[in-house]
Structures are given as structure tokens and as C-alpha cells.
XYZ file of C-alpha atoms in Angstrom:
353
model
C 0.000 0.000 0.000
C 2.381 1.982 0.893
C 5.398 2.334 2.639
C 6.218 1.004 6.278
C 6.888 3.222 8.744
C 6.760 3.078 13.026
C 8.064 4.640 16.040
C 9.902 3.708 18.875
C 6.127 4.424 20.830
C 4.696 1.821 18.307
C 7.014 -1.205 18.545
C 6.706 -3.497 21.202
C 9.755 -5.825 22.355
C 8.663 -9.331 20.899
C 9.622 -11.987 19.483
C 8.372 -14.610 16.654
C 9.536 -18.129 18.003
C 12.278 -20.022 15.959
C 10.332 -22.802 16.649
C 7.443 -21.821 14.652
C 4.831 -24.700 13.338
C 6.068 -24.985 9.577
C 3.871 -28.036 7.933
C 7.018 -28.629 5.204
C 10.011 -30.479 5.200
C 13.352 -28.597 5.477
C 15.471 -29.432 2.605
C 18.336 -31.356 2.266
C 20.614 -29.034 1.595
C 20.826 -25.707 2.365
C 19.049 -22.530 -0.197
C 19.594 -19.133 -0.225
C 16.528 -16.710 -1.210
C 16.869 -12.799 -1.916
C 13.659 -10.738 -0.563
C 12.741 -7.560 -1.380
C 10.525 -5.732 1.813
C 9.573 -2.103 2.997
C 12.158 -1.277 6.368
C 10.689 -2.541 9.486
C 7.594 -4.745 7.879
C 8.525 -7.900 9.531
C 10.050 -8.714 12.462
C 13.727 -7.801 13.368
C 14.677 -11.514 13.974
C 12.665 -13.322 11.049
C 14.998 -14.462 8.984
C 17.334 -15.515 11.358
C 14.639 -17.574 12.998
C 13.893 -18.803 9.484
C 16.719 -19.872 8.687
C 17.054 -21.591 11.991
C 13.855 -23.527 11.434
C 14.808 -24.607 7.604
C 18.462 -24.098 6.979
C 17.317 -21.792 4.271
C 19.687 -18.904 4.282
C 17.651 -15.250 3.622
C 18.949 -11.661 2.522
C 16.719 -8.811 2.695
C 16.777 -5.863 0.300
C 15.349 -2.942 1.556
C 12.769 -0.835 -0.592
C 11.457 2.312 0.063
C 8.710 2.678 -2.436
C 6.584 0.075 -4.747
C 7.818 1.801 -7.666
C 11.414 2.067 -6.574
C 11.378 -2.110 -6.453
C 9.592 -2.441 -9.457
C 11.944 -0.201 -11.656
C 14.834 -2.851 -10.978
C 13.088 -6.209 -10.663
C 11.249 -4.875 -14.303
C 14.636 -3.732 -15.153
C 16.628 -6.903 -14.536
C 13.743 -9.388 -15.526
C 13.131 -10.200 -11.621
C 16.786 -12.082 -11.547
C 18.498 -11.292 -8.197
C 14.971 -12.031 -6.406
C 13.348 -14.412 -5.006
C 10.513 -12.817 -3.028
C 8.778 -9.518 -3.291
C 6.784 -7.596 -0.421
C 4.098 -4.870 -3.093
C 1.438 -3.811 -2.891
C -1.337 -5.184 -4.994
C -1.960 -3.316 -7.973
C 1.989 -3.786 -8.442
C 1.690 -7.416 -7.582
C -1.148 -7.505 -10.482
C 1.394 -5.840 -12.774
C 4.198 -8.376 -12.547
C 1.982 -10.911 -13.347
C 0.743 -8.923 -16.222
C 4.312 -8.796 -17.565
C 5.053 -12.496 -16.538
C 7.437 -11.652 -13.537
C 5.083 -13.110 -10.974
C 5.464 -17.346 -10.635
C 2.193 -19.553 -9.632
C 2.018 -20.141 -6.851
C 1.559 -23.815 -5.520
C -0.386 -23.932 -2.175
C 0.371 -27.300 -1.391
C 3.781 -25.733 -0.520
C 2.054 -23.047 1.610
C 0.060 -24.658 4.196
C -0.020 -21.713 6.338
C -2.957 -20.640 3.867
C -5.455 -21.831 6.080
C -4.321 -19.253 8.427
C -5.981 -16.875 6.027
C -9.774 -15.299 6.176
C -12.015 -16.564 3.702
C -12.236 -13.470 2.648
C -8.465 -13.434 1.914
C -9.401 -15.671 -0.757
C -11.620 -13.291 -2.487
C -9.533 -10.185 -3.460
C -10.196 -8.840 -6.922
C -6.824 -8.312 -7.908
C -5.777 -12.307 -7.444
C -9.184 -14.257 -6.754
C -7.655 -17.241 -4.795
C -3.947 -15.667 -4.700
C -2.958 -17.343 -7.803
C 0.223 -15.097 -7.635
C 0.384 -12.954 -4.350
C -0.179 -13.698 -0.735
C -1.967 -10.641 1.234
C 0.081 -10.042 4.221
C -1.696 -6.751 5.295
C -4.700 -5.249 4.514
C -6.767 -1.654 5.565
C -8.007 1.193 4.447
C -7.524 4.846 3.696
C -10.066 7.375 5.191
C -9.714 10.975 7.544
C -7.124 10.823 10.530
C -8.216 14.089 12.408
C -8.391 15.331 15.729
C -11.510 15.540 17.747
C -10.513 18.215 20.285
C -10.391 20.880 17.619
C -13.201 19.972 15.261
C -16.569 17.961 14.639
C -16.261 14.187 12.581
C -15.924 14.874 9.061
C -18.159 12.568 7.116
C -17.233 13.712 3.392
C -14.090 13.545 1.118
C -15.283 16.978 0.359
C -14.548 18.152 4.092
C -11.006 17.625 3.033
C -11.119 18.605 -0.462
C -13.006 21.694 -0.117
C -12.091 22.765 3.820
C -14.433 25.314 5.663
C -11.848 28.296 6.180
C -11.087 27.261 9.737
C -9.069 24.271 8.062
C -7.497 25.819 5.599
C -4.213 25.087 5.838
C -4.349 22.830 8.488
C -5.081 19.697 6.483
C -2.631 17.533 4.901
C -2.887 14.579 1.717
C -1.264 12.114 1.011
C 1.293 12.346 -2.521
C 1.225 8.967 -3.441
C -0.260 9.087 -6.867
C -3.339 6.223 -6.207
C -4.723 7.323 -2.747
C -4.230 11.200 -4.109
C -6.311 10.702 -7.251
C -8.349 8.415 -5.246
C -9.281 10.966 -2.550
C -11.394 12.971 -5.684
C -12.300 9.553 -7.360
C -13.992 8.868 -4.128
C -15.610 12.082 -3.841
C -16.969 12.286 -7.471
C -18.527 8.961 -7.052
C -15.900 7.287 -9.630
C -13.787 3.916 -9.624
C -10.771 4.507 -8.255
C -9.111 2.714 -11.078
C -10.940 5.313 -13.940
C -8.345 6.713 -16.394
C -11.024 8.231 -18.796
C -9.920 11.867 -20.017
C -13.498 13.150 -18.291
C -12.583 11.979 -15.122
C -9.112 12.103 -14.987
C -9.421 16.119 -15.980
C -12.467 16.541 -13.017
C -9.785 14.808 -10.779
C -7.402 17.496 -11.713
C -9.193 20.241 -11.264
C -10.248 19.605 -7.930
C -6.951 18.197 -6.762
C -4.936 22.238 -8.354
C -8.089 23.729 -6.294
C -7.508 21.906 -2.718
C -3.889 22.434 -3.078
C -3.857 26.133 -1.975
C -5.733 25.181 1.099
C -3.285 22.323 2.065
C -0.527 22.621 5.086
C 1.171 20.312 2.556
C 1.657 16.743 0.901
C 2.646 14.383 3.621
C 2.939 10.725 3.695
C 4.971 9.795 6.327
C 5.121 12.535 9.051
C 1.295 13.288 9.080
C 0.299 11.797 12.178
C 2.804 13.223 14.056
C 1.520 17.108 12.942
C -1.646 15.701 14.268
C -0.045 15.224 17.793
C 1.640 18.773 17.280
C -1.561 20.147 16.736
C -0.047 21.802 13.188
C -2.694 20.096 11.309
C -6.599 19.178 12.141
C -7.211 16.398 9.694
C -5.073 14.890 6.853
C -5.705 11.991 4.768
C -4.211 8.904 6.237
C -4.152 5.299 5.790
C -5.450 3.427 8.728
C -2.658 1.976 10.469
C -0.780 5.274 10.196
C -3.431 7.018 11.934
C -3.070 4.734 14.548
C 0.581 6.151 15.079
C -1.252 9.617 16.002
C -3.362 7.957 18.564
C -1.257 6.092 20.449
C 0.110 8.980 20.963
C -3.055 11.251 21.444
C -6.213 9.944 21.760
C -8.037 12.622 20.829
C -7.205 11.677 17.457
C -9.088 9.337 15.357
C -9.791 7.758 12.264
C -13.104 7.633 10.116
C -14.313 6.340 6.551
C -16.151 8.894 4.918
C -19.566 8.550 3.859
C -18.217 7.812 -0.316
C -16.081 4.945 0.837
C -12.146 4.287 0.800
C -10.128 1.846 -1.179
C -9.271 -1.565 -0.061
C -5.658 -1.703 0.351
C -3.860 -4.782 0.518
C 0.200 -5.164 0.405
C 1.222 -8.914 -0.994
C 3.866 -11.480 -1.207
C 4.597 -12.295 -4.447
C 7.826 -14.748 -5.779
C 9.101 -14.260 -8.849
C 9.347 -15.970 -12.076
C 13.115 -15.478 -12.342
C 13.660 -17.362 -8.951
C 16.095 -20.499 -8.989
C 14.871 -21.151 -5.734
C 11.029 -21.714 -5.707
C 10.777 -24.135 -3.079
C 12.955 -22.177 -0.370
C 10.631 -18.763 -1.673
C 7.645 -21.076 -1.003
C 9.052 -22.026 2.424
C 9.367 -18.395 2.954
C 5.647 -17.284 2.478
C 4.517 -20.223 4.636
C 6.782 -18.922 7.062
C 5.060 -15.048 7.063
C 1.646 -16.843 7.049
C 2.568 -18.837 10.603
C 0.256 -17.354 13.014
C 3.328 -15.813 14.856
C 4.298 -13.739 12.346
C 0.935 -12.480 11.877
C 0.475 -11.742 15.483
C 3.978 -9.663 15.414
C 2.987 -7.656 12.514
C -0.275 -6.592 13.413
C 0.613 -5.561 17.088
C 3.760 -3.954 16.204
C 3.122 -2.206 13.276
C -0.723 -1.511 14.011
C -2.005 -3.203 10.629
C -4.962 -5.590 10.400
C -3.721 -8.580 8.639
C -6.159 -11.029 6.639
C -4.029 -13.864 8.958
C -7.351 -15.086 10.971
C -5.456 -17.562 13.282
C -3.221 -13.834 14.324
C -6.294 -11.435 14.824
C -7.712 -13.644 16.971
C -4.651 -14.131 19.135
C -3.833 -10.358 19.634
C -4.383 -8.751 23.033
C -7.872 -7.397 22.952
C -6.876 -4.050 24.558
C -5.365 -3.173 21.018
C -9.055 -3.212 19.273
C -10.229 -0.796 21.905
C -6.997 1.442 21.895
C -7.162 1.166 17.919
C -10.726 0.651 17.089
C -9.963 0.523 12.920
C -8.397 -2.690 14.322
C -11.769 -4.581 14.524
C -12.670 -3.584 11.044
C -14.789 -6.945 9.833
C -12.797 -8.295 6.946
C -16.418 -8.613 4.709
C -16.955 -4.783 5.632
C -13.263 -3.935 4.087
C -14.488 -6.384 1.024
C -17.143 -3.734 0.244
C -14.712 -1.242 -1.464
C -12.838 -0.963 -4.386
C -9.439 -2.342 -4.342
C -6.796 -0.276 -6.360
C -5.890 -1.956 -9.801
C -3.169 -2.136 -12.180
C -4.330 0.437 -15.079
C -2.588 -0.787 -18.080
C -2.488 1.028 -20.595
C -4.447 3.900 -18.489
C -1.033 4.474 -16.296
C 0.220 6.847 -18.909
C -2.303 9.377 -18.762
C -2.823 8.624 -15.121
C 1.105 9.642 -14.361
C 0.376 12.879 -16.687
C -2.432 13.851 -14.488
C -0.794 13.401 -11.280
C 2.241 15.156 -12.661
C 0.194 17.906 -13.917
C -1.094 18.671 -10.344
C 1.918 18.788 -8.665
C 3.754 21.279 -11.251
C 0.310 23.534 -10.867
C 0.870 27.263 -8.822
């Protein structure tokens, strides 16, 4: 979805067991797998427990950005990885261009960890090619103290002059158009020149009245009190309110996107079976638990929602979100042939005075 990001405040001390119930045999001889992963998105000691568990060595590559990771696995034909941590309208694109391998649940058992819901994600009905690891959506982190609940994309995108200029969006080109997809009433993947140029014109408009793009540091001018409300994905709003809890999160009343960040291994990989040992491994129930009470996500891993601490739901109520109620919106999609005229747009709004 995005790109992984937590404090100090936010991380607890834990864990994931070496031990760890894997249902596969550890080979014969030990592998070595490449993956690709935002900073921080899985636990510190994962792949040393791994690798402990199988005999499978692991290297991590750190990524900043989905589109800094696909430039070079496009680039390089997806040799030098073995798995890739994207978010899912990238992980449709590689298998678009053939980068993304099948992959064979029978080497995954940790799939029944998953919601059934999990199974039902438009981008990869039955994860064909990708495994969800986290999941949420994007809606209105604002603070409570110093104004009513907004309701409407519109309270962000056209502010009442007592927020003007204390509201922040986010830059990433998807959840940026999407804010004014949302609030025209469009699909969040439509690259038609009518709607791409409505987009635009409300995006140039709401700029003046913005403290500023923002979309890693937010929450924290939330806490400061420099901004009011600013468009946030879910788990980063939850940064603010541990923090604050006068700050909270909300839907509006148009919707949000279903985000969903996935596991996909790549065509180009020499080492399938150790890359298939390694998404089992992220779907153990450990794992799971680690990642959603450390970094504040909900993940679609059933067997780790229902093990977290129940205090975390009430602390961070977006945390009980209902998997079928996040199935009701529109996940982002890869837009083809669209993505040219999509980029102009976006690129066109920035550049505007």
C-alpha cells in the first residue's frame, strides 16, 4: 500500500519463536533466497529464525517505495529475487508482464491461516500469484478536540476556512487521485480523459488550502496540533493515537479503497521451493500476530487477529474492522495502458501554482 513506517512508541519488544509450526520439510541441503521488503515490515529476527527452522539462508533488500522495487526487478527481468513484499496493484502488474510465478499452495500450508475473505480479493481471486500479508483502508485521521467528525471527502477537499491550511494529503499518486475519485462517485481505477481532468481540477483547487503533501510525518503534525485532519491510511493514523487519543480515524460517507500489500515470488527465482518455504513462514500465526501488534495493521491472517491482546481493538478501534466490511470497497488496480495518462495527471497537479 504503501510504505512502512513506526516509532519507537509503536514497537513493542517481541519476538516470533524459531520454533514456529512450519507443515514442510526442510530441505536437504541448504538454499539461499533474496527478498525484497519495505524497512521494518517484519520482524527484526525473522529471517534468522527462518533460517534456523529450515536451513534456508535469507537476505533482505530494503525498498522504500513500490515503484522504486519495481523499476529494478522490471529492469533486470526479476533475476536477483526471489521474493517480493508490493502492494497489490503492483503485484497484479508483474503478473501482467510475466514476472510473478504460480504459486503452488500445497507448498504453503499456512494458507489456512488466512480469512475466507483473503481468498476473495479482486486483484488475485484465490492468490494465484500474491499472498496478502496486510490489509486496511484509507479514510480521515483528524483530531476531535479541535473539530466535529468529518463525514465527506469533500470536508477535506473543499475545507471550511477554519481548516485551511491545516489539512494535509497524502502524494502517493493512487490514494491522491483516489481521494477525488472517491468524492466524485468514480472507480478509483478510472483513467477516462473526463474523469481524470475533473480529478485534476479539484486536486490544483484543494492544493492552496493544504498545510502540505505528507505521507509519512502526518500523524505526528496531528499530535503537534499543526494540522486538524489529513488523509491517512489506517494503520498510520493509529501512530497519532497512540500517541493522542483525541485523534481518530473515520471512513467517509463515499467509501475508501481496499488496500492490501502482498507477497509475491518471482518468475526469475532459482529457488522456488525455499521462496515457497518463505511465504509459509510469514503466514505462521506468529508472524501475523507480530505484525499486526507492532506495526498496528490488520492482517487477513485469521489464526493472528484472533490471538492479539484485545486491549489493542479498543486502543485502535480501525483494528476490529470486519474483513467482509473492508471487502465492500474498491481495491486499487493495475491500469494498463491507463497508467500513462494517469502519471500525466498526477504530474500535472503537482507542477500547478
Amino acid at each position: 500500500m504503501n510504505q512502512s513506517y513506526f516509532t519507537s512508541k509503536t514497537l513493542r519488544a517481541t519476538t516470533v519463536l524459531a520454533c514456529a509450526t512450519l507443515a514442510f520439510s526442510t530441505p536437504a541441503l541448504a538454499e539461499k533466497i533474496v527478498i525484497s521488503n519495505w524497512d521494518g515490515y517484519m520482524p527484526p529476527d525473522l529471517l534468522e529464525n527462518f533460517t534456523a527452522a529450515t536451513g534456508i539462508e535469507a537476505e533482505l533488500s530494503v525498498h522504500g517505495t513500490n515503484e522504486e522495487i519495481m523499476g529494478k526487478v522490471v529492469a533486470g527481468g526479476g533475476k536477483g529475487y526471489d521474493v517480493l513484499f508490493v502492494s497489490s496493484p503492483f503485484a497484479e502488474a508483474l503478473h501482467n508482464l510475466g514476472l510473478a510465478a504460480t504459486l503452488d499452495h500445497g507448498k504453503i500450508p499456512n494458507v489456512t491461516n488466512l480469512y475466507p475473505e483473503a481468498n476473495e480479493l479482486a486483484h488475485d481471486p484465490g492468490n494465484t500469484f500474491s499472498m496478502p500479508y496486510a490489509w486496511g483502508t484509507t479514510g480521515l485521521c483528524y483530531r476531535s478536540d479541535m473539530m466535529d467528525a468529518p463525514t465527506s471527502w469533500t470536508d477535506l477537499l473543499q475545507p471550511g476556512d477554519d481548516l485551511k491550511g491545516k489539512i494535509t494529503m497524502l502524494s502517493t499518486d493512487r490514494w491522491l487521485m483516489g481521494a477525488a475519485a472517491l468524492a466524485m462517485g468514480k472507480s478509483l481505477n478510472d483513467t477516462s480523459d473526463e474523469t481524470l481532468a475533473a480529478a485534476k481540477d479539484m486536486l490544483v483547487a484543494t492544493k492552496g488550502d493544504l498545510l502540505a503533501y505528507d505521507d509519512a510525518t502526518f500523524y505526528a503534525k496531528l499530535v503537534s496540533g499543526e494540522a486538524t485532519m489529513v488523509q491517512a491510511w489506517d494503520g498510520w493514523c493509529n501512530y497519532g493515537i497512540a500517541e493522542n487519543p483525541d485523534i481518530k480515524y473515520v471512513i467517509p460517507s463515499e467509501g475508501s479503497d481496499l488496500w492490501v500489500d502482498s507477497i509475491v515470488v518471482t518468475e526469475a527465482s532459482e529457488n522456488k521451493d525455499a521462496a515457497h518455504a518463505f511465504v509459509n513462514y510469514i503466514l505462521s500465526e506468529d508472524v501475523g500476530t507480530w505484525v499486526a501488534s507492532n506495526i498496528l495493521y490488520k492482517v487477513p491472517n485469521k489464526a493472528a487477529m484472533d490471538a492479539l491482546d484485545p486491549s489493542l481493538a479498543e486502543t485502535f478501534p480501525n483494528m476490529a474492522m470486519a474483513p467482509a466490511d473492508m471487502l465492500k470497497y474498491e481495491q486499487l488496480r493495475d491500469l494498463g495502458d491507463g497508467q500513462k495518462a494517469f502519471a500525466r495527471t498526477v504530474t500535472e497537479i503537482m507542477a500547478a501554482q
